[in-house]
XYZ file of C-alpha atoms in Angstrom:
266
model
C 0.000 0.000 0.000
C 1.121 3.583 -0.611
C 2.782 5.309 2.348
C 3.387 8.810 0.992
C 1.598 11.706 2.578
C -1.491 12.493 0.528
C -3.261 15.690 -0.517
C -6.595 15.925 -2.359
C -7.013 19.185 -4.285
C -10.228 20.579 -5.713
C -9.818 23.025 -8.561
C -6.699 21.060 -9.466
C -7.019 21.665 -13.194
C -5.521 25.162 -13.205
C -4.259 28.127 -11.216
C -3.650 27.734 -7.499
C -4.656 24.062 -7.494
C -2.153 23.242 -10.216
C 0.663 25.157 -8.513
C -0.032 23.472 -5.166
C -0.131 20.051 -6.838
C 3.266 20.673 -8.442
C 4.844 21.812 -5.192
C 3.519 18.987 -3.028
C 4.295 16.336 -5.646
C 7.833 17.680 -5.980
C 8.193 17.142 -2.243
C 7.100 13.520 -2.469
C 3.389 13.732 -1.710
C 0.718 11.675 -3.432
C -1.731 14.052 -5.114
C -5.409 13.656 -5.927
C -6.695 16.180 -8.457
C -10.376 17.054 -8.740
C -11.983 19.457 -11.194
C -14.904 19.787 -13.590
C -12.395 20.474 -16.366
C -11.109 17.172 -17.777
C -8.655 18.914 -20.101
C -7.211 20.926 -17.228
C -6.860 17.786 -15.118
C -4.904 16.083 -17.893
C -2.648 19.117 -18.275
C -1.892 19.225 -14.543
C -1.277 15.480 -14.422
C 1.269 15.796 -17.230
C 3.256 18.247 -15.075
C 3.527 15.866 -12.104
C 5.939 12.976 -11.481
C 4.676 9.723 -12.945
C 2.821 7.503 -10.495
C 2.258 10.155 -7.834
C -1.142 11.459 -8.891
C -4.654 10.462 -9.822
C -7.454 12.642 -11.152
C -11.202 12.797 -10.656
C -13.642 14.725 -12.806
C -16.143 16.047 -10.264
C -18.246 19.048 -9.321
C -17.921 20.218 -5.705
C -21.694 20.747 -5.622
C -22.187 16.984 -6.131
C -22.004 15.278 -2.732
C -22.080 11.764 -4.137
C -19.127 12.660 -6.364
C -17.215 13.861 -3.300
C -17.663 10.487 -1.609
C -16.794 8.506 -4.720
C -13.671 10.563 -5.431
C -12.367 10.490 -1.861
C -13.042 6.744 -1.619
C -11.093 6.183 -4.838
C -8.208 8.459 -3.850
C -7.726 7.048 -0.362
C -7.719 3.577 -1.891
C -4.543 4.630 -3.737
C -2.976 6.271 -0.662
C -3.241 3.430 1.810
C -6.181 5.162 3.489
C -4.292 8.402 4.132
C -5.693 11.878 3.659
C -3.179 14.249 5.216
C -4.559 17.374 3.541
C -7.883 18.166 1.915
C -7.404 21.371 -0.056
C -10.804 23.002 -0.502
C -9.727 25.238 -3.370
C -12.302 25.092 -6.174
C -13.999 28.393 -6.866
C -15.185 30.742 -9.559
C -14.898 34.493 -9.966
C -17.815 36.754 -10.679
C -17.975 40.519 -10.856
C -20.216 43.455 -11.596
C -22.803 45.579 -9.781
C -25.013 43.344 -7.647
C -28.147 45.155 -8.816
C -27.385 44.045 -12.379
C -26.228 40.499 -11.645
C -28.442 37.605 -12.728
C -29.876 35.548 -9.868
C -28.586 32.421 -11.593
C -25.044 33.799 -11.402
C -25.424 34.635 -7.702
C -26.708 31.124 -7.006
C -23.835 29.573 -8.965
C -21.133 31.531 -7.133
C -22.595 30.697 -3.716
C -23.117 27.026 -4.588
C -19.566 26.477 -5.851
C -17.507 28.769 -3.644
C -19.266 28.335 -0.317
C -21.581 25.328 -0.355
C -18.962 23.372 -2.301
C -16.399 24.119 0.416
C -18.861 23.145 3.142
C -19.532 19.902 1.270
C -15.811 19.191 1.208
C -15.426 19.852 4.915
C -18.498 17.849 5.931
C -17.671 14.848 3.757
C -13.896 15.084 4.105
C -13.998 15.000 7.909
C -14.373 11.216 8.075
C -11.273 10.716 5.911
C -9.157 13.348 7.679
C -10.047 11.928 11.091
C -8.388 8.632 10.137
C -5.022 10.316 9.479
C -3.117 11.693 12.496
C -2.038 15.318 12.104
C -4.282 15.953 9.101
C -5.339 19.373 7.868
C -8.288 20.933 6.078
C -6.934 23.817 4.005
C -9.360 26.318 2.485
C -8.795 29.019 -0.114
C -10.190 32.337 1.060
C -9.254 35.656 -0.556
C -8.318 39.252 0.087
C -12.040 39.768 -0.575
C -12.571 38.080 2.793
C -10.693 40.897 4.535
C -12.891 43.750 3.331
C -15.765 43.397 0.893
C -14.656 44.298 -2.615
C -16.855 46.709 -4.561
C -18.045 45.082 -7.765
C -17.447 41.594 -6.350
C -20.204 41.347 -3.724
C -21.280 37.690 -4.201
C -17.673 36.541 -4.485
C -16.648 38.508 -1.391
C -19.591 37.118 0.546
C -18.590 33.546 -0.233
C -14.975 34.157 0.739
C -16.014 35.743 4.031
C -18.011 32.542 4.557
C -14.974 30.359 3.838
C -12.945 32.347 6.326
C -15.671 32.006 8.967
C -15.918 28.265 8.311
C -12.170 27.951 8.821
C -12.320 29.651 12.191
C -15.357 27.671 13.303
C -13.933 24.296 12.324
C -10.548 25.065 13.843
C -12.445 25.173 17.122
C -14.698 22.193 16.425
C -12.025 19.836 15.171
C -9.099 20.616 17.471
C -10.148 17.894 19.919
C -9.746 15.214 17.236
C -6.410 16.524 16.010
C -7.474 17.969 12.640
C -5.944 21.366 11.883
C -8.068 23.803 9.896
C -6.302 26.586 8.014
C -6.896 28.958 5.148
C -4.787 30.902 2.741
C -5.841 34.492 2.124
C -4.191 35.534 -1.125
C -4.469 38.792 -2.925
C -5.999 38.492 -6.347
C -4.221 35.770 -8.295
C -3.109 36.257 -11.872
C -4.814 33.144 -13.240
C -7.437 32.503 -15.957
C -10.188 32.936 -13.335
C -9.596 36.710 -13.410
C -10.113 36.834 -17.161
C -13.856 36.262 -16.726
C -15.888 39.287 -17.876
C -17.617 41.423 -15.304
C -21.381 40.984 -15.457
C -22.887 43.645 -17.730
C -19.526 45.055 -18.791
C -16.788 44.541 -21.362
C -14.200 44.689 -18.583
C -12.600 41.616 -17.041
C -12.431 40.928 -13.304
C -8.670 41.467 -13.630
C -9.255 45.002 -14.913
C -11.713 45.675 -12.099
C -9.187 44.530 -9.496
C -6.242 46.498 -10.875
C -8.336 49.644 -11.318
C -8.854 49.632 -7.541
C -5.074 49.803 -7.114
C -4.736 46.160 -6.021
C -1.706 44.122 -7.047
C -1.817 40.579 -8.392
C -0.117 37.575 -6.786
C 1.449 34.596 -8.556
C 0.040 31.091 -8.140
C 3.544 29.877 -7.237
C 3.690 32.250 -4.258
C 0.314 30.954 -3.129
C 1.563 27.353 -3.353
C 4.465 28.164 -1.038
C 2.009 29.788 1.358
C -0.195 26.691 1.234
C 2.773 24.549 2.271
C 3.512 26.936 5.143
C -0.128 26.984 6.223
C -0.371 23.195 6.363
C 2.794 22.936 8.431
C 2.296 26.034 10.602
C 0.138 27.283 13.439
C -1.561 30.319 11.867
C -5.249 29.937 11.085
C -5.038 32.570 8.317
C -2.011 32.867 6.043
C -1.972 36.105 4.057
C -0.276 35.954 0.669
C 1.060 38.887 -1.338
C 1.324 42.627 -0.801
C -2.350 43.291 -1.495
C -3.577 40.864 1.166
C -1.124 42.138 3.774
C -1.953 45.774 3.054
C -5.682 45.139 3.149
C -5.400 43.242 6.458
C -3.424 46.138 7.944
C -5.810 48.766 6.575
C -8.921 46.867 7.690
C -7.608 46.905 11.231
C -5.988 50.316 11.460
C -7.317 52.445 8.574
C -10.803 51.194 7.643
C -11.831 54.587 6.309
C -8.966 54.646 3.825
C -9.801 51.126 2.653
C -13.433 52.116 2.199
C -12.401 55.038 -0.026
C -10.105 52.770 -2.066
C -12.984 50.385 -2.774
C -15.187 53.288 -3.844
C -12.500 54.521 -6.250
C -12.309 51.053 -7.753
C -16.063 51.029 -8.367
C -15.971 54.506 -9.889
C -13.207 53.407 -12.288
C -15.200 50.311 -13.162
C -18.245 52.398 -14.060
C -16.284 55.040 -15.961
């Protein structure tokens, strides 16, 4: 049976998930990749050492798929699940008053309910592995709500809250719960158009004066989060500046968000 430490990554077909898979695999971990994008899964798999990964085409909204995928992955890992990386998410932007209800429902279902599904279902597998960790992907949008990204920010605040709650709930059974709080990541997710606009989410973010963070930097932060004691690991200048401003200069941060919205509408 396999004896390597094992990590299961949702959203493993691109971006942060791909970068984390590459880093952990390079350090000898067995990697399970989950995504709705079969092409992306194949591309990530091709970047990993032969024999150290397996992939599962699944939607985080599908609870039966969660069980089937985790059953299959832990069968390859000798029953181990050292880290469940709740990373899958989608971006969505634009004025809330103009956003379709279907888009709001989709963002909430994938980003928040999908993460809750992973935590609820993954618990049984993590509890069997001493020293295991649930790692969630939050966002700088979970520090202070981002104008033009209201549904997305709301879901990431929820992920952050879930992390804090479960860190308390699961400490008695030895499961660590952590999140990474990156600034906006320069990945294909940010290329999505803002609802009702010809601007991309990337343009909306940069117009607010926020810097972008590389997926590779986030992967290093994920490694540190799994092996460290901090509940929240901030990644990149934007996240650190926003965390500082939210605590010490909330008025300035509020004005910055308003400027970003004005630029978006201009």
